[in-house]
Amino acid sequence: MHKHTPEITADERANLLDEARQLGKTWEPIGRECDVENRFPIETVQAYKQSSITAMSVPKKWGGLGADMLTASLVGRELAKGDPSIALAYNMHQAMVGIFRNTPALGEDIRESIMRRVAEDRAILCGPFSEARAGLSGLADTVAIPDPAGGWRITGNKNWSTLVEGSDLIALNATVTDADGTIPEDFREHAQRETCFVIPKLSDGLTIDHTWDTMGMRATGSHTIVMEGVYAAPETNAGNFRQGLVGEAEWAAMLFGGVYLGLADKAYEAAREILKEKHLGATLGAQDTDVKQVGYVQYLLGKMRGELDVAERVLEATGQIAIDGRYEEWPISVRKAKWDLVKVVTTETGMSITDEAFRLVGGSAFRRGHILERLYRDARAGYLHSFTTNQLYDYWGKFELGLMG
């Protein structure tokens, strides 16, 4: 037994995936509206909370299904076939549940409290950890100043607060300062002081700045949270951020992988169905040109199918490696890169599939509101999740040259 050993049964898993398919279908029309209106679909929250999906990764001893990362990523894939932007929003909750389930930085009493809130109260988590200065890579500028009465007062802004409008609890990183609010000058001590806190969304001094106006993934509602002296009680301290949450980065990699693979599925299927039916009518070459009879169309569609299969196998093989415990054979210094390969392969596949679908379907896909136009924009958010493709290859190159580890 190890931290990625699944508790979920085959029947529970099948039921969960079917539930995800049905829920995803209800998201498709809502996702189109949210893209146009640039809003988070608050109307989806209650149905999501009432589903088995909310607590699927919570251990059974605390009321969940004990789903493993592979199951959770496949659920995300099915949800994304309905709408990838809404799926990406709720993906934040699932990633946070998985991380908190495993991180050694968390005390067992706090862990149980969070898990039971998800399973029993259907609480939804979001996890904004990005600073305006440098995203997730930068040590927290957000500060937690010790309160003389106990606990801390948190002040700062967090970008990319995905799902915040639909959440009940917010997990964030802040640097614990000296009593006078001073951040350590040395970056090593700064990192040691960087702490994760889990606070209620409805905290005094916490507001949402509606800054999310983007090219794609508009339904995620990834606004900025603004905190001015928000109180964090002692029991909200979830341990060192870099050693805790970042040390469980596989949950983010696998679950991002599921969503972007579902996006690629949706784009491929939309393009295939259009190409099956598309005729050009009379051309210089024939009385009626049936697009599916064109050689390069057949070739590129086959290429797209191959790309999807490769990404699917990377996701499933990596999930099985986790289940088998074989990740423990990987050097610790390169584990994040090995996990994040899933994110890189699936996001790059999503971008490639939408690009090729655009080329094959032609000018109609360029019109605002076309399914491929929206998926093309949504797929481009894949560049931004950590590790980015460039960061992954750079890190791996350093490791291979003996410069890391």
Coordinates of C-alpha atoms in Angstrom, one line a residue:
M1 CA 0.0 0.0 0.0
H2 CA 1.2 3.5 -0.8
K3 CA -0.3 6.9 -1.3
H4 CA -1.5 6.2 -4.9
T5 CA -3.1 2.9 -4.1
P6 CA -6.8 3.2 -5.2
E7 CA -9.7 2.3 -2.9
I8 CA -12.4 2.7 -5.6
T9 CA -13.9 -0.5 -7.0
A10 CA -14.4 -1.2 -10.7
D11 CA -18.1 -0.7 -10.4
E12 CA -17.8 2.6 -8.5
R13 CA -15.4 3.8 -11.2
A14 CA -17.7 2.8 -14.0
N15 CA -20.6 4.6 -12.3
L16 CA -18.4 7.7 -11.7
L17 CA -17.4 7.9 -15.3
D18 CA -21.0 7.6 -16.5
E19 CA -22.1 10.3 -14.0
A20 CA -19.3 12.5 -15.5
R21 CA -20.6 11.9 -19.0
Q22 CA -24.1 12.9 -18.1
L23 CA -23.0 16.0 -16.1
G24 CA -20.7 17.0 -19.0
K25 CA -23.6 17.0 -21.4
T26 CA -25.5 19.6 -19.4
W27 CA -22.4 21.9 -19.5
E28 CA -22.1 22.1 -23.3
P29 CA -24.7 24.8 -23.9
I30 CA -23.8 26.6 -20.7
G31 CA -20.1 26.7 -21.7
R32 CA -21.0 28.5 -25.0
E33 CA -23.0 31.1 -23.1
C34 CA -20.2 31.7 -20.6
D35 CA -17.6 32.1 -23.3
V36 CA -19.7 34.9 -24.9
E37 CA -20.6 36.5 -21.6
N38 CA -17.2 35.9 -19.9
R39 CA -18.6 34.6 -16.7
F40 CA -18.3 31.7 -14.3
P41 CA -21.3 29.3 -14.6
I42 CA -22.5 29.7 -11.0
E43 CA -25.6 27.7 -12.0
T44 CA -23.5 24.5 -12.3
V45 CA -22.3 24.6 -8.6
Q46 CA -25.2 22.8 -6.9
A47 CA -25.4 20.0 -9.4
Y48 CA -21.7 19.4 -9.1
K49 CA -21.8 19.4 -5.3
Q50 CA -24.7 16.9 -5.4
S51 CA -22.7 14.5 -7.6
S52 CA -20.4 11.7 -6.5
I53 CA -17.6 13.5 -8.3
T54 CA -17.1 16.2 -5.6
A55 CA -15.7 13.8 -3.1
M56 CA -14.5 11.0 -5.4
S57 CA -10.8 11.3 -4.3
V58 CA -11.5 11.7 -0.6
P59 CA -10.4 8.5 1.2
K60 CA -13.3 6.1 2.1
K61 CA -12.6 6.5 5.8
W62 CA -13.6 10.1 5.5
G63 CA -16.7 9.6 3.3
G64 CA -15.3 9.6 -0.2
L65 CA -14.7 7.0 -2.9
G66 CA -10.9 6.8 -2.6
A67 CA -10.4 7.4 -6.4
D68 CA -6.9 7.3 -7.7
M69 CA -5.3 10.0 -10.0
L70 CA -6.0 8.0 -13.2
T71 CA -9.7 7.7 -12.3
A72 CA -9.9 11.4 -11.4
S73 CA -8.2 12.4 -14.7
L74 CA -10.6 10.2 -16.7
V75 CA -13.5 11.8 -15.0
G76 CA -12.0 15.2 -16.0
R77 CA -11.7 13.9 -19.6
E78 CA -15.4 13.1 -19.7
L79 CA -16.4 16.4 -18.2
A80 CA -14.2 18.3 -20.7
K81 CA -16.0 16.6 -23.6
G82 CA -19.0 18.5 -22.4
D83 CA -17.2 21.8 -21.9
P84 CA -13.4 22.0 -21.3
S85 CA -13.5 25.4 -19.7
I86 CA -16.0 24.5 -17.0
A87 CA -14.2 21.2 -16.5
L88 CA -10.9 23.1 -16.0
A89 CA -12.6 25.2 -13.3
Y90 CA -13.7 22.2 -11.3
N91 CA -10.4 20.5 -12.0
M92 CA -8.9 22.9 -9.5
H93 CA -11.1 21.5 -6.7
Q94 CA -10.1 17.9 -7.6
A95 CA -6.4 18.7 -7.7
M96 CA -6.6 20.4 -4.3
V97 CA -8.4 17.4 -2.8
G98 CA -5.8 15.0 -4.2
I99 CA -2.9 17.2 -2.9
F100 CA -4.3 17.6 0.6
R101 CA -5.1 13.9 0.8
N102 CA -1.4 13.1 0.5
T103 CA 0.8 16.0 1.4
P104 CA 3.0 15.2 4.5
A105 CA 3.1 18.9 5.3
L106 CA -0.4 18.6 6.7
G107 CA -1.3 17.5 10.2
E108 CA -3.7 14.6 10.3
D109 CA -6.3 16.6 12.2
I110 CA -6.3 19.3 9.6
R111 CA -6.3 16.8 6.8
E112 CA -9.3 15.0 8.2
S113 CA -11.1 18.3 8.7
I114 CA -10.7 19.3 5.1
M115 CA -11.6 15.9 3.7
R116 CA -14.7 15.7 5.9
R117 CA -15.8 19.1 4.8
V118 CA -15.6 18.0 1.2
A119 CA -17.3 14.7 1.7
E120 CA -20.0 15.7 4.3
D121 CA -20.6 19.4 3.6
R122 CA -19.8 19.2 -0.2
A123 CA -17.3 22.0 0.3
I124 CA -15.5 23.1 -2.9
L125 CA -11.8 24.1 -2.8
C126 CA -9.9 26.5 -5.0
G127 CA -6.1 27.1 -4.9
P128 CA -4.7 30.4 -6.1
F129 CA -1.0 30.4 -5.7
S130 CA 0.2 32.8 -8.4
E131 CA 1.8 36.2 -7.7
A132 CA 1.4 39.0 -10.2
R133 CA 5.2 39.2 -10.2
A134 CA 6.1 35.7 -11.3
G135 CA 3.1 33.3 -11.1
L136 CA 3.7 30.1 -9.2
S137 CA 7.5 30.3 -9.7
G138 CA 7.8 33.4 -7.5
L139 CA 8.0 33.1 -3.7
A140 CA 4.9 34.6 -2.1
D141 CA 4.7 38.4 -1.9
T142 CA 1.5 37.8 -0.1
V143 CA 2.3 38.1 3.6
A144 CA 0.9 36.5 6.8
I145 CA 1.7 38.7 9.7
P146 CA 1.5 37.1 13.2
D147 CA -1.5 38.3 15.1
P148 CA -0.8 39.0 18.8
A149 CA -3.9 37.1 19.7
G150 CA -2.8 34.0 17.8
G151 CA -3.0 33.1 14.1
W152 CA -2.1 35.5 11.3
R153 CA -3.4 38.4 9.2
I154 CA -3.0 37.8 5.5
T155 CA -2.6 40.7 3.0
G156 CA -1.9 40.5 -0.7
N157 CA -3.4 39.6 -4.1
K158 CA -3.6 36.3 -5.9
N159 CA -4.0 36.0 -9.6
W160 CA -5.5 33.1 -11.5
S161 CA -8.0 32.2 -8.7
T162 CA -9.8 29.6 -10.8
L163 CA -13.2 28.5 -9.4
V164 CA -13.1 31.2 -6.7
E165 CA -16.8 32.2 -7.4
G166 CA -17.9 28.6 -6.9
S167 CA -15.7 27.7 -4.0
D168 CA -16.2 27.5 -0.2
L169 CA -12.6 27.2 0.9
I170 CA -9.5 28.9 -0.5
A171 CA -6.0 27.4 -0.2
L172 CA -3.2 29.9 -0.8
N173 CA 0.4 30.5 -0.1
A174 CA 1.7 33.4 2.0
T175 CA 5.0 34.3 3.6
V176 CA 5.0 34.3 7.4
T177 CA 6.7 37.6 8.3
D178 CA 8.4 38.9 11.4
A179 CA 6.1 40.5 13.9
D180 CA 6.6 43.9 12.2
G181 CA 5.6 42.5 8.8
T182 CA 9.2 42.1 7.4
I183 CA 9.9 39.4 4.8
P184 CA 13.3 37.7 5.1
E185 CA 15.8 39.2 2.7
D186 CA 17.5 35.8 2.0
F187 CA 15.5 33.8 -0.6
R188 CA 16.2 30.5 1.3
E189 CA 14.7 31.8 4.5
H190 CA 11.9 33.3 2.5
A191 CA 11.1 29.8 1.0
Q192 CA 11.2 28.3 4.5
R193 CA 8.6 30.8 5.7
E194 CA 6.3 30.3 2.7
T195 CA 3.2 28.6 4.2
C196 CA -0.1 27.2 2.9
F197 CA -3.3 28.4 4.5
V198 CA -6.8 27.1 4.0
I199 CA -9.3 29.9 4.7
P200 CA -13.1 30.4 4.1
K201 CA -14.0 32.3 1.0
L202 CA -16.5 34.3 3.1
S203 CA -13.7 35.8 5.2
D204 CA -13.8 39.5 6.3
G205 CA -11.3 41.5 4.3
L206 CA -11.4 39.1 1.2
T207 CA -12.8 40.4 -2.0
I208 CA -12.8 39.3 -5.6
D209 CA -11.5 41.6 -8.3
H210 CA -13.1 40.6 -11.6
T211 CA -10.0 40.7 -13.7
W212 CA -10.6 37.6 -15.9
D213 CA -11.0 38.7 -19.5
T214 CA -9.0 36.3 -21.7
M215 CA -8.7 34.7 -25.1
G216 CA -10.0 31.3 -23.9
M217 CA -11.0 29.2 -20.9
R218 CA -13.3 32.1 -20.0
A219 CA -15.8 30.1 -17.9
T220 CA -13.1 29.2 -15.3
G221 CA -13.7 32.6 -13.6
S222 CA -10.0 32.8 -12.7
H223 CA -10.3 36.3 -11.1
T224 CA -7.9 38.0 -8.6
I225 CA -8.6 37.7 -4.9
V226 CA -7.6 40.7 -2.8
M227 CA -6.9 40.3 0.9
E228 CA -6.6 43.1 3.4
G229 CA -5.7 41.7 6.9
V230 CA -7.8 38.5 6.4
Y231 CA -7.6 36.5 9.7
A232 CA -6.2 33.0 9.4
A233 CA -6.7 31.0 12.6
P234 CA -4.0 28.5 13.8
E235 CA -6.0 25.5 12.4
T236 CA -5.8 27.0 8.9
N237 CA -2.1 26.5 8.7
A238 CA -1.5 23.7 6.1
G239 CA 2.3 23.5 6.4
N240 CA 5.2 24.6 4.2
F241 CA 4.1 25.3 0.7
R242 CA 7.1 24.2 -1.4
Q243 CA 7.6 21.0 0.5
G244 CA 3.9 20.3 0.9
L245 CA 1.6 21.2 -2.0
V246 CA 4.4 21.4 -4.7
G247 CA 5.6 18.0 -3.6
E248 CA 2.3 16.5 -4.7
A249 CA 2.4 18.1 -8.2
E250 CA 1.4 14.9 -9.9
W251 CA -2.2 15.5 -9.1
A252 CA -2.1 18.8 -11.0
A253 CA -0.3 17.2 -13.9
M254 CA -2.6 14.2 -14.3
L255 CA -5.8 16.1 -13.9
F256 CA -4.8 18.9 -16.3
G257 CA -3.9 16.0 -18.6
G258 CA -7.4 14.6 -18.4
V259 CA -9.1 17.9 -19.2
Y260 CA -6.9 18.8 -22.2
L261 CA -7.2 15.3 -23.5
G262 CA -11.0 15.7 -23.3
L263 CA -10.7 19.0 -25.2
A264 CA -8.7 17.3 -27.9
D265 CA -11.3 14.5 -28.1
K266 CA -14.1 17.1 -28.5
A267 CA -12.2 18.9 -31.3
Y268 CA -11.3 15.7 -33.1
E269 CA -14.9 14.4 -33.0
A270 CA -16.3 17.8 -34.2
A271 CA -13.9 18.0 -37.1
R272 CA -14.4 14.3 -38.1
E273 CA -18.2 14.7 -38.2
I274 CA -18.0 17.9 -40.3
L275 CA -15.6 16.3 -42.7
K276 CA -17.8 13.3 -43.1
E277 CA -20.7 15.5 -44.4
K278 CA -18.8 18.3 -46.2
H279 CA -19.2 18.6 -50.0
L280 CA -17.7 21.3 -52.1
G281 CA -20.1 20.8 -55.0
A282 CA -18.8 21.3 -58.5
T283 CA -15.1 22.2 -58.8
L284 CA -12.6 22.3 -61.6
G285 CA -11.8 18.7 -60.7
A286 CA -15.2 17.1 -60.4
Q287 CA -18.9 17.5 -60.7
D288 CA -19.2 17.1 -56.9
T289 CA -16.2 17.0 -54.6
D290 CA -16.7 15.0 -51.4
V291 CA -14.2 16.3 -48.9
K292 CA -13.7 12.9 -47.2
Q293 CA -12.4 11.5 -50.5
V294 CA -9.5 14.0 -50.6
G295 CA -6.2 12.3 -49.8
Y296 CA -4.6 14.9 -47.5
V297 CA -7.9 15.1 -45.5
Q298 CA -7.7 11.4 -44.9
Y299 CA -4.0 11.6 -44.0
L300 CA -4.3 14.5 -41.5
L301 CA -7.4 13.0 -39.9
G302 CA -5.4 9.8 -39.4
K303 CA -2.5 11.8 -38.0
M304 CA -4.9 13.5 -35.5
R305 CA -6.2 10.1 -34.4
G306 CA -2.7 8.9 -33.8
E307 CA -1.8 12.0 -31.7
L308 CA -4.8 11.4 -29.6
D309 CA -3.9 7.7 -29.0
V310 CA -0.4 8.6 -28.0
A311 CA -1.6 11.2 -25.5
E312 CA -4.2 8.8 -24.1
R313 CA -1.5 6.1 -23.6
V314 CA 0.8 8.6 -21.9
L315 CA -2.0 9.5 -19.5
E316 CA -3.1 6.0 -18.8
A317 CA 0.4 4.6 -18.5
T318 CA 1.5 7.3 -16.1
G319 CA -1.6 6.7 -14.0
Q320 CA -0.8 3.0 -13.9
I321 CA 2.8 3.8 -12.9
A322 CA 1.3 5.7 -9.9
I323 CA -1.0 2.8 -9.0
D324 CA 1.8 0.3 -9.2
G325 CA 4.1 2.6 -7.1
R326 CA 6.8 2.5 -9.7
Y327 CA 7.2 6.3 -9.4
E328 CA 9.2 5.6 -6.3
E329 CA 12.0 4.3 -8.6
W330 CA 12.4 7.8 -10.1
P331 CA 15.1 10.1 -8.6
I332 CA 13.4 12.6 -6.4
S333 CA 14.9 15.6 -8.2
V334 CA 13.3 14.6 -11.5
R335 CA 9.9 13.4 -10.3
K336 CA 8.0 16.6 -11.0
A337 CA 9.4 16.7 -14.6
K338 CA 8.4 13.0 -15.1
W339 CA 4.9 13.7 -13.8
D340 CA 4.5 16.9 -15.8
L341 CA 5.3 15.1 -19.0
V342 CA 1.6 14.2 -18.9
K343 CA 0.6 17.8 -18.8
V344 CA 3.0 18.7 -21.6
V345 CA 1.9 15.9 -23.9
T346 CA -1.8 16.4 -23.5
T347 CA -1.7 20.2 -23.7
E348 CA 0.5 20.1 -26.8
T349 CA -1.9 17.5 -28.3
G350 CA -4.9 19.8 -27.6
M351 CA -3.2 22.6 -29.4
S352 CA -2.1 20.4 -32.3
I353 CA -5.5 18.8 -32.8
T354 CA -7.3 22.1 -32.8
D355 CA -4.8 23.6 -35.2
E356 CA -5.1 20.7 -37.6
A357 CA -8.9 20.6 -37.3
F358 CA -9.0 24.3 -38.2
R359 CA -6.9 23.6 -41.4
L360 CA -9.1 20.7 -42.5
V361 CA -12.5 22.3 -41.8
G362 CA -11.5 25.6 -43.4
G363 CA -12.8 29.1 -43.2
S364 CA -16.1 28.3 -41.4
A365 CA -14.1 27.4 -38.3
F366 CA -12.7 30.9 -38.2
R367 CA -16.1 32.4 -37.4
R368 CA -16.8 33.5 -33.9
G369 CA -19.0 30.9 -32.1
H370 CA -17.9 27.9 -34.2
I371 CA -17.1 25.0 -31.9
L372 CA -13.6 24.7 -33.3
E373 CA -12.9 28.4 -32.9
R374 CA -13.7 28.2 -29.2
L375 CA -11.8 25.0 -28.6
Y376 CA -8.8 26.5 -30.5
R377 CA -8.8 29.4 -28.1
D378 CA -9.3 27.2 -25.0
A379 CA -6.5 24.9 -26.0
R380 CA -4.0 27.8 -25.9
A381 CA -4.3 28.1 -22.1
G382 CA -2.2 24.8 -22.0
Y383 CA 0.9 26.9 -22.6
L384 CA 0.6 28.4 -19.2
H385 CA 0.3 25.6 -16.7
S386 CA 3.4 24.7 -14.7
F387 CA 5.7 23.1 -15.8
T388 CA 5.3 24.9 -19.1
T389 CA 6.7 23.0 -22.1
N390 CA 9.8 25.2 -22.2
Q391 CA 10.4 24.8 -18.4
L392 CA 10.0 21.1 -18.6
Y393 CA 12.5 20.6 -21.4
D394 CA 14.9 23.0 -19.8
Y395 CA 14.8 21.3 -16.4
W396 CA 15.1 17.8 -18.0
G397 CA 18.1 18.9 -20.0
K398 CA 19.8 20.2 -16.9
F399 CA 19.1 16.9 -15.2
E400 CA 20.5 14.9 -18.1
L401 CA 23.7 17.1 -18.1
G402 CA 24.2 16.5 -14.4
L403 CA 23.3 20.0 -13.4
M404 CA 20.3 19.0 -11.2
G405 CA 19.9 16.4 -8.4

